[in-house]
Amino acid sequence: MRVLLITKIFPNAVHPDEAPYNRRQFAALSRYCDVRVLATIPWFPGMERLSKWPVAGGAPREEVIDGLQVRHPRTLYVPRVAPALNGPLYAASVLPELARGGPLPDVIIGAFAYPDGFAAVCLGRLLGVPAVIKCHGSDIDVIPRDPRLRGPLSWGLSSATRVVAVSRKLADGVAALGVPRDRIDLIMNGVDAKLFKPRDRGASRAALGRSADARLLLFVGHLNRDKGVLDLVEAFERIAPQHPGLELVLVGSGAEEQACKAAAARLHGRLTVTGYLPHDQVSLWLGACDALVLPSLHEGTPNVVLEALASGRRVVASSVGGIPDILHDAELGELIPPGNKDALADALVRAAGHTYDPARIAELAGGRDWNDSARALHDTLLRAARTGRRWRAGGEEIGDVGPGGPAAKGGGLENGAAHPGA
């Protein structure tokens, strides 16, 4: 089976920390089928002069990421003015890539419902290839609020052969937009089980040069408003004077990084901003912390929460997206209302004083690895591919084996239910 992934949420050499969940899931998928990636980069005239936008020219046109052949076509994008044009412009920008030669894919998957998924459906119709849309979070929770986008978003989802949701809440949102339940598959993300496992807290802190006696809270993610990082900093500043042994570490980079560093200067060593760190360093910080904190305003199924639980660490997080599905037991952590700084401050104090058994947390969380997630996605894509032109014509059966690994036979997911790995 030949799979073409089209998405703007994928790493590149300039932004290596972008969407690590997609990189890992599709790298795992490549063990079972042939995967090509078009990791698009939005572009519009004059974009390079606007510092808040990533510079399109900085990323290579082609690179290999985790064994995946990845091309980075630039897609014409109209910011704010006419967002409904971005789906058609995206499809038109990607089309030349499909004219480069070589066999057609058996199935196209667009990761992010609009404009990526919309474009995948348009291209699939043009080429006679089934299209699948993978939904992540704000594409279902936020985009439908814009009346200019609700129509094209609903059209793309309803026209897709199948739709993948990474949480039950997202699956409900997709159904509310008119997609029949029997075409929605729940496939949650996984973790790297070799990296994210319970570690000795003292040894992890020694490796990082941190105090063995401090109570250490950890945030991992983009330092931006949607992740609630400024709320977290404000809540921490509020409680820090009454809790002298409490420390906060922010791992990541983003638009609010300078504001976070200014707060760190005010707190004289109690708050640390590390910047972007590779995955092996993130796993070490999770081993060192007492709890992970993620006060996001919007989420899909954040992988860092899965990674924290697999590492045996409790979590304080907003009750948004798929997070309540993950924190299904009070023993695993605490859910707080999004944007409520008082509730967040109180939860930080409780998290700092909570004692627990890390092995029990990891066991109760019931971690999934990326291979489970990839096998579930393979089943969905194969099921979609079998509706395609070659299958309907009674010709050559679409193969289950790609150049990267063994056969992955299976009947797929029935009636939108969760795969065992989900």
Short mmCIF file of C-alpha atoms in Angstrom, two decimals:
data_model
loop_
_atom_site.label_atom_id
_atom_site.label_comp_id
_atom_site.label_asym_id
_atom_site.label_seq_id
_atom_site.Cartn_x
_atom_site.Cartn_y
_atom_site.Cartn_z
CA MET A 1 0.00 0.00 0.00
CA ARG A 2 1.33 3.43 -0.98
CA VAL A 3 0.37 6.25 1.41
CA LEU A 4 0.76 9.98 0.76
CA LEU A 5 0.68 12.21 3.86
CA ILE A 6 -0.11 15.88 3.30
CA THR A 7 0.23 18.17 6.32
CA LYS A 8 1.66 21.46 7.50
CA ILE A 9 2.17 20.09 11.04
CA PHE A 10 5.40 18.15 10.60
CA PRO A 11 9.03 18.85 11.51
CA ASN A 12 11.64 20.36 9.22
CA ALA A 13 15.29 21.30 9.62
CA VAL A 14 14.35 24.82 10.78
CA HIS A 15 11.62 23.70 13.20
CA PRO A 16 12.67 20.21 14.36
CA ASP A 17 10.28 20.29 17.33
CA GLU A 18 7.13 20.76 15.25
CA ALA A 19 4.47 18.03 15.69
CA PRO A 20 6.73 15.20 16.93
CA TYR A 21 3.64 12.98 17.25
CA ASN A 22 3.12 12.99 13.47
CA ARG A 23 6.77 12.25 12.82
CA ARG A 24 6.77 9.27 15.15
CA GLN A 25 3.41 7.86 14.10
CA PHE A 26 4.19 7.98 10.38
CA ALA A 27 7.74 6.70 10.87
CA ALA A 28 6.20 3.71 12.66
CA LEU A 29 3.61 3.38 9.89
CA SER A 30 6.40 3.11 7.31
CA ARG A 31 7.25 -0.33 8.74
CA TYR A 32 4.00 -1.63 7.26
CA CYS A 33 3.56 0.35 4.04
CA ASP A 34 5.27 2.81 1.71
CA VAL A 35 4.88 6.35 3.13
CA ARG A 36 5.64 9.60 1.27
CA VAL A 37 5.35 12.92 3.08
CA LEU A 38 4.51 16.35 1.71
CA ALA A 39 5.16 18.52 4.76
CA THR A 40 3.92 21.84 3.44
CA ILE A 41 5.10 25.29 4.45
CA PRO A 42 2.57 28.16 4.25
CA TRP A 43 3.83 31.08 2.19
CA PHE A 44 2.57 34.43 0.99
CA PRO A 45 4.34 37.40 -0.64
CA GLY A 46 6.27 39.42 1.94
CA MET A 47 6.03 36.71 4.57
CA GLU A 48 9.77 36.82 5.25
CA ARG A 49 9.47 40.41 6.49
CA LEU A 50 6.93 39.53 9.17
CA SER A 51 8.81 38.12 12.12
CA LYS A 52 5.83 36.37 13.69
CA TRP A 53 5.69 33.97 10.72
CA PRO A 54 8.29 31.22 10.24
CA VAL A 55 10.55 31.98 7.30
CA ALA A 56 9.59 29.64 4.46
CA GLY A 57 12.93 29.92 2.69
CA GLY A 58 14.81 28.49 5.65
CA ALA A 59 13.57 24.93 5.27
CA PRO A 60 15.07 22.61 2.65
CA ARG A 61 12.98 21.47 -0.28
CA GLU A 62 13.63 17.83 0.56
CA GLU A 63 15.09 15.89 3.49
CA VAL A 64 14.97 12.52 5.23
CA ILE A 65 13.37 12.53 8.70
CA ASP A 66 13.34 9.30 10.75
CA GLY A 67 13.75 7.33 7.52
CA LEU A 68 10.85 9.12 5.79
CA GLN A 69 11.33 10.85 2.45
CA VAL A 70 9.92 14.33 3.10
CA ARG A 71 9.38 17.15 0.63
CA HIS A 72 8.47 20.68 1.73
CA PRO A 73 6.38 22.35 -0.97
CA ARG A 74 5.38 25.96 -0.32
CA THR A 75 1.63 26.46 -0.28
CA LEU A 76 0.09 29.82 -1.09
CA TYR A 77 -1.74 31.15 1.94
CA VAL A 78 -3.95 34.20 2.48
CA PRO A 79 -3.80 35.17 6.17
CA ARG A 80 -7.02 36.40 7.79
CA VAL A 81 -8.53 38.09 4.74
CA ALA A 82 -10.15 35.15 2.95
CA PRO A 83 -9.52 31.94 4.92
CA ALA A 84 -11.99 29.95 2.81
CA LEU A 85 -9.55 30.33 -0.11
CA ASN A 86 -6.76 28.57 1.76
CA GLY A 87 -8.09 25.07 1.12
CA PRO A 88 -8.29 25.43 -2.69
CA LEU A 89 -4.97 27.33 -2.77
CA TYR A 90 -3.36 24.56 -0.70
CA ALA A 91 -4.59 21.87 -3.11
CA ALA A 92 -3.44 23.85 -6.16
CA SER A 93 -0.01 24.42 -4.59
CA VAL A 94 0.50 20.72 -3.86
CA LEU A 95 -0.75 19.44 -7.23
CA PRO A 96 2.59 20.00 -9.04
CA GLU A 97 4.22 17.64 -6.53
CA LEU A 98 1.89 14.87 -7.70
CA ALA A 99 2.83 15.56 -11.31
CA ARG A 100 6.51 14.81 -10.68
CA GLY A 101 6.07 11.22 -11.85
CA GLY A 102 6.00 7.87 -10.13
CA PRO A 103 3.01 5.73 -9.16
CA LEU A 104 -0.09 7.26 -7.66
CA PRO A 105 -0.72 6.66 -3.97
CA ASP A 106 -3.35 4.12 -2.97
CA VAL A 107 -4.64 6.52 -0.32
CA ILE A 108 -4.03 10.16 0.64
CA ILE A 109 -4.20 11.29 4.27
CA GLY A 110 -4.43 14.94 5.29
CA ALA A 111 -3.30 15.51 8.88
CA PHE A 112 -5.30 18.51 10.19
CA ALA A 113 -8.81 18.93 8.92
CA TYR A 114 -8.48 22.35 7.25
CA PRO A 115 -6.85 23.25 4.97
CA ASP A 116 -4.77 20.04 4.83
CA GLY A 117 -7.61 17.52 4.95
CA PHE A 118 -9.75 19.62 2.62
CA ALA A 119 -6.88 19.66 0.09
CA ALA A 120 -6.37 15.90 0.47
CA VAL A 121 -10.03 15.31 -0.44
CA CYS A 122 -9.80 17.67 -3.45
CA LEU A 123 -6.67 15.94 -4.74
CA GLY A 124 -8.15 12.52 -4.08
CA ARG A 125 -11.21 13.37 -6.17
CA LEU A 126 -9.04 14.70 -8.98
CA LEU A 127 -6.85 11.59 -9.04
CA GLY A 128 -9.49 8.99 -8.21
CA VAL A 129 -7.74 8.12 -4.93
CA PRO A 130 -9.49 7.68 -1.54
CA ALA A 131 -8.74 10.38 1.04
CA VAL A 132 -8.61 10.14 4.83
CA ILE A 133 -8.58 13.13 7.20
CA LYS A 134 -6.82 12.99 10.57
CA CYS A 135 -8.15 15.50 13.14
CA HIS A 136 -5.92 16.82 15.90
CA GLY A 137 -7.73 19.36 18.09
CA SER A 138 -8.25 23.00 17.17
CA ASP A 139 -9.25 21.95 13.65
CA ILE A 140 -12.47 20.58 15.19
CA ASP A 141 -12.72 22.57 18.44
CA VAL A 142 -11.93 26.05 17.07
CA ILE A 143 -12.16 26.31 13.26
CA PRO A 144 -15.93 25.57 13.07
CA ARG A 145 -16.57 28.75 15.08
CA ASP A 146 -15.57 30.78 12.01
CA PRO A 147 -18.68 30.90 9.79
CA ARG A 148 -16.44 31.37 6.73
CA LEU A 149 -14.75 28.02 7.38
CA ARG A 150 -17.51 25.83 8.78
CA GLY A 151 -18.88 25.03 5.30
CA PRO A 152 -15.61 23.97 3.62
CA LEU A 153 -14.53 22.13 6.77
CA SER A 154 -17.79 20.15 6.91
CA TRP A 155 -17.59 19.42 3.17
CA GLY A 156 -14.07 18.02 3.48
CA LEU A 157 -14.93 15.83 6.45
CA SER A 158 -18.17 14.55 4.91
CA SER A 159 -16.41 13.83 1.59
CA ALA A 160 -13.49 11.91 3.12
CA THR A 161 -13.54 8.13 2.87
CA ARG A 162 -12.73 7.89 6.57
CA VAL A 163 -11.94 10.35 9.38
CA VAL A 164 -9.46 9.70 12.19
CA ALA A 165 -9.88 11.41 15.58
CA VAL A 166 -7.24 11.31 18.31
CA SER A 167 -9.74 11.59 21.19
CA ARG A 168 -13.36 10.71 21.94
CA LYS A 169 -14.22 14.39 22.28
CA LEU A 170 -12.85 15.07 18.81
CA ALA A 171 -14.78 12.09 17.43
CA ASP A 172 -17.94 13.62 18.90
CA GLY A 173 -17.05 16.96 17.28
CA VAL A 174 -16.55 15.33 13.89
CA ALA A 175 -19.92 13.59 14.19
CA ALA A 176 -21.55 16.92 15.10
CA LEU A 177 -20.25 18.30 11.79
CA GLY A 178 -22.23 15.68 9.91
CA VAL A 179 -19.88 12.71 9.50
CA PRO A 180 -21.57 9.33 10.12
CA ARG A 181 -20.20 7.53 13.16
CA ASP A 182 -19.34 4.42 11.14
CA ARG A 183 -16.78 6.47 9.15
CA ILE A 184 -14.98 7.84 12.22
CA ASP A 185 -12.06 5.90 13.73
CA LEU A 186 -10.62 6.70 17.17
CA ILE A 187 -6.85 6.24 17.07
CA MET A 188 -4.96 7.79 19.94
CA ASN A 189 -1.27 8.65 19.88
CA GLY A 190 1.48 6.54 21.40
CA VAL A 191 4.78 7.05 23.20
CA ASP A 192 8.35 5.86 22.77
CA ALA A 193 8.30 3.15 25.43
CA LYS A 194 12.10 2.87 25.43
CA LEU A 195 12.48 6.51 26.44
CA PHE A 196 9.43 7.18 28.57
CA LYS A 197 9.40 4.86 31.55
CA PRO A 198 9.67 5.38 35.31
CA ARG A 199 13.14 6.65 36.22
CA ASP A 200 14.84 7.25 39.53
CA ARG A 201 14.04 10.84 40.44
CA GLY A 202 17.29 11.43 42.33
CA ALA A 203 19.47 10.08 39.53
CA SER A 204 17.62 12.17 36.96
CA ARG A 205 18.08 15.32 39.02
CA ALA A 206 21.76 14.59 39.55
CA ALA A 207 22.21 14.21 35.78
CA LEU A 208 20.55 17.61 35.28
CA GLY A 209 22.33 19.33 38.17
CA ARG A 210 19.10 19.98 40.08
CA SER A 211 18.51 19.90 43.83
CA ALA A 212 17.36 16.58 45.25
CA ASP A 213 15.23 18.38 47.86
CA ALA A 214 13.21 20.80 45.72
CA ARG A 215 9.63 20.16 44.62
CA LEU A 216 9.90 20.47 40.85
CA LEU A 217 7.00 21.21 38.51
CA LEU A 218 7.52 20.82 34.76
CA PHE A 219 5.90 22.28 31.65
CA VAL A 220 6.78 20.91 28.19
CA GLY A 221 5.40 22.49 25.02
CA HIS A 222 5.27 25.60 22.88
CA LEU A 223 5.58 28.74 24.98
CA ASN A 224 2.46 30.43 23.65
CA ARG A 225 -0.88 31.65 24.95
CA ASP A 226 -2.87 28.65 23.73
CA LYS A 227 -0.73 26.40 25.94
CA GLY A 228 -1.57 28.58 28.94
CA VAL A 229 2.08 29.17 29.75
CA LEU A 230 1.58 32.80 30.86
CA ASP A 231 -1.24 31.69 33.17
CA LEU A 232 1.15 29.11 34.60
CA VAL A 233 3.90 31.65 35.17
CA GLU A 234 1.47 34.06 36.85
CA ALA A 235 0.06 31.31 39.08
CA PHE A 236 3.56 30.19 40.05
CA GLU A 237 4.66 33.74 40.88
CA ARG A 238 1.60 34.03 43.10
CA ILE A 239 2.37 30.92 45.19
CA ALA A 240 6.18 30.99 45.14
CA PRO A 241 6.66 33.26 48.21
CA GLN A 242 4.63 30.88 50.41
CA HIS A 243 6.41 27.75 49.09
CA PRO A 244 10.16 28.39 49.10
CA GLY A 245 11.10 24.85 48.04
CA LEU A 246 8.98 24.93 44.89
CA GLU A 247 10.56 25.28 41.43
CA LEU A 248 9.13 25.47 37.90
CA VAL A 249 10.91 24.43 34.69
CA LEU A 250 9.58 25.39 31.25
CA VAL A 251 10.85 23.23 28.38
CA GLY A 252 10.11 24.65 24.95
CA SER A 253 10.26 27.77 22.82
CA GLY A 254 7.71 30.07 21.28
CA ALA A 255 6.18 33.52 21.07
CA GLU A 256 6.09 34.05 24.86
CA GLU A 257 9.63 32.85 25.52
CA GLN A 258 10.96 36.33 26.32
CA ALA A 259 8.08 37.02 28.72
CA CYS A 260 8.85 33.73 30.47
CA LYS A 261 12.55 34.60 30.71
CA ALA A 262 11.66 37.99 32.20
CA ALA A 263 9.64 36.19 34.88
CA ALA A 264 12.58 33.84 35.47
CA ALA A 265 14.81 36.85 36.16
CA ARG A 266 12.29 38.14 38.72
CA LEU A 267 12.17 34.77 40.48
CA HIS A 268 15.95 34.43 40.94
CA GLY A 269 16.45 30.78 39.99
CA ARG A 270 13.04 29.44 41.00
CA LEU A 271 11.88 29.46 37.36
CA THR A 272 14.00 27.96 34.57
CA VAL A 273 13.39 28.32 30.81
CA THR A 274 15.41 25.70 28.92
CA GLY A 275 14.32 26.41 25.33
CA TYR A 276 13.72 23.56 22.91
CA LEU A 277 15.15 20.19 24.00
CA PRO A 278 15.38 16.88 22.12
CA HIS A 279 13.22 13.97 23.21
CA ASP A 280 15.90 12.19 25.23
CA GLN A 281 16.37 15.33 27.34
CA VAL A 282 12.61 15.71 27.80
CA SER A 283 12.46 12.16 29.16
CA LEU A 284 15.20 13.05 31.67
CA TRP A 285 13.27 16.13 32.86
CA LEU A 286 10.13 14.01 33.25
CA GLY A 287 12.16 11.64 35.38
CA ALA A 288 13.35 14.57 37.51
CA CYS A 289 10.00 16.30 38.08
CA ASP A 290 7.32 15.76 40.71
CA ALA A 291 4.48 16.58 38.31
CA LEU A 292 3.84 17.78 34.77
CA VAL A 293 1.64 20.86 34.32
CA LEU A 294 -0.19 21.62 31.05
CA PRO A 295 -2.81 24.40 31.46
CA SER A 296 -3.74 24.59 27.74
CA LEU A 297 -6.75 26.50 26.46
CA HIS A 298 -7.15 24.07 23.52
CA GLU A 299 -5.77 20.58 22.92
CA GLY A 300 -6.24 17.39 20.96
CA THR A 301 -4.53 14.51 22.72
CA PRO A 302 -1.25 16.06 23.93
CA ASN A 303 1.55 13.56 23.72
CA VAL A 304 3.47 15.06 26.61
CA VAL A 305 0.66 13.96 28.97
CA LEU A 306 0.95 10.38 27.69
CA GLU A 307 4.74 10.58 28.05
CA ALA A 308 4.51 11.91 31.61
CA LEU A 309 2.19 9.11 32.68
CA ALA A 310 4.39 6.49 30.98
CA SER A 311 7.25 8.03 33.00
CA GLY A 312 5.25 7.51 36.19
CA ARG A 313 4.56 11.19 36.84
CA ARG A 314 1.24 12.73 37.84
CA VAL A 315 -0.25 15.49 35.69
CA VAL A 316 -2.10 18.75 36.31
CA ALA A 317 -3.86 19.74 33.09
CA SER A 318 -6.83 21.63 31.71
CA SER A 319 -10.04 19.73 31.10
CA VAL A 320 -9.95 20.24 27.32
CA GLY A 321 -9.76 18.03 24.24
CA GLY A 322 -8.72 14.46 24.89
CA ILE A 323 -7.08 15.15 28.26
CA PRO A 324 -10.04 13.91 30.36
CA ASP A 325 -9.86 10.62 28.42
CA ILE A 326 -6.20 10.26 29.42
CA LEU A 327 -6.59 11.34 33.07
CA HIS A 328 -9.41 8.87 33.57
CA ASP A 329 -8.57 8.24 37.23
CA ALA A 330 -7.96 10.83 39.97
CA GLU A 331 -4.82 8.93 40.92
CA LEU A 332 -3.24 10.00 37.62
CA GLY A 333 -3.58 13.72 38.24
CA GLU A 334 -5.93 16.67 38.46
CA LEU A 335 -8.12 18.35 35.86
CA ILE A 336 -8.67 22.11 36.09
CA PRO A 337 -10.90 24.54 34.15
CA PRO A 338 -9.03 26.16 31.24
CA GLY A 339 -8.02 29.77 31.84
CA ASN A 340 -8.77 29.66 35.59
CA LYS A 341 -5.59 30.96 37.24
CA ASP A 342 -6.95 30.59 40.78
CA ALA A 343 -7.74 26.91 40.22
CA LEU A 344 -4.33 26.46 38.60
CA ALA A 345 -2.49 28.03 41.54
CA ASP A 346 -4.33 25.81 44.02
CA ALA A 347 -3.60 22.72 41.89
CA LEU A 348 0.11 23.57 41.77
CA VAL A 349 0.26 23.64 45.56
CA ARG A 350 -1.52 20.28 45.79
CA ALA A 351 0.73 18.75 43.13
CA ALA A 352 3.84 19.91 44.97
CA GLY A 353 2.73 18.19 48.16
CA HIS A 354 1.43 14.95 46.64
CA THR A 355 3.34 11.70 47.16
CA TYR A 356 2.70 8.68 44.95
CA ASP A 357 4.20 5.51 43.48
CA PRO A 358 5.54 6.17 39.95
CA ALA A 359 5.24 2.52 38.95
CA ARG A 360 1.57 2.58 39.95
CA ILE A 361 0.97 5.68 37.78
CA ALA A 362 2.57 4.06 34.73
CA GLU A 363 0.61 0.85 35.26
CA LEU A 364 -2.72 2.61 35.79
CA ALA A 365 -2.21 4.79 32.71
CA GLY A 366 -1.90 1.68 30.54
CA GLY A 367 0.56 3.21 28.08
CA ARG A 368 0.46 2.65 24.34
CA ASP A 369 3.50 2.67 22.09
CA TRP A 370 3.77 4.13 18.60
CA ASN A 371 3.64 0.72 16.97
CA ASP A 372 0.13 0.16 18.37
CA SER A 373 -0.98 3.53 17.03
CA ALA A 374 0.63 2.94 13.63
CA ARG A 375 -0.97 -0.48 13.24
CA ALA A 376 -4.38 1.02 13.96
CA LEU A 377 -3.77 3.77 11.41
CA HIS A 378 -2.59 1.20 8.87
CA ASP A 379 -5.86 -0.70 9.27
CA THR A 380 -7.88 2.46 8.65
CA LEU A 381 -5.83 3.47 5.60
CA LEU A 382 -6.01 -0.03 4.13
CA ARG A 383 -9.75 -0.08 4.61
CA ALA A 384 -10.01 3.27 2.82
CA ALA A 385 -7.63 2.21 0.04
CA ARG A 386 -9.76 -0.84 -0.71
CA THR A 387 -12.56 1.48 -1.81
CA GLY A 388 -10.28 2.97 -4.46
CA ARG A 389 -10.20 2.68 -8.21
CA ARG A 390 -8.00 -0.43 -8.49
CA TRP A 391 -9.96 -2.27 -5.83
CA ARG A 392 -13.35 -1.42 -7.30
CA ALA A 393 -12.18 -2.45 -10.77
CA GLY A 394 -11.27 -5.90 -9.50
CA GLY A 395 -7.63 -5.42 -10.45
CA GLU A 396 -4.47 -6.00 -8.45
CA GLU A 397 -5.18 -6.14 -4.73
CA ILE A 398 -3.55 -3.39 -2.73
CA GLY A 399 -0.64 -4.89 -0.85
CA ASP A 400 -0.27 -4.77 2.91
CA VAL A 401 3.52 -4.78 2.88
CA GLY A 402 5.76 -1.78 2.42
CA PRO A 403 9.51 -1.71 1.96
CA GLY A 404 9.98 -1.06 5.67
CA GLY A 405 8.51 -4.14 7.32
CA PRO A 406 6.26 -7.16 7.67
CA ALA A 407 2.73 -7.73 6.52
CA ALA A 408 0.01 -6.09 8.55
CA LYS A 409 -3.11 -8.04 7.70
CA GLY A 410 -6.35 -7.03 9.32
CA GLY A 411 -9.90 -6.08 8.76
CA GLY A 412 -9.63 -2.54 10.04
CA LEU A 413 -11.84 -0.76 12.56
CA GLU A 414 -15.51 -1.45 12.76
CA ASN A 415 -18.22 1.16 13.40
CA GLY A 416 -15.84 3.88 14.51
CA ALA A 417 -14.78 1.99 17.62
CA ALA A 418 -11.36 2.41 19.19
CA HIS A 419 -8.61 0.12 17.99
CA PRO A 420 -7.08 -1.98 20.79
CA GLY A 421 -4.01 0.24 20.55
CA ALA A 422 -6.06 3.39 20.93
#
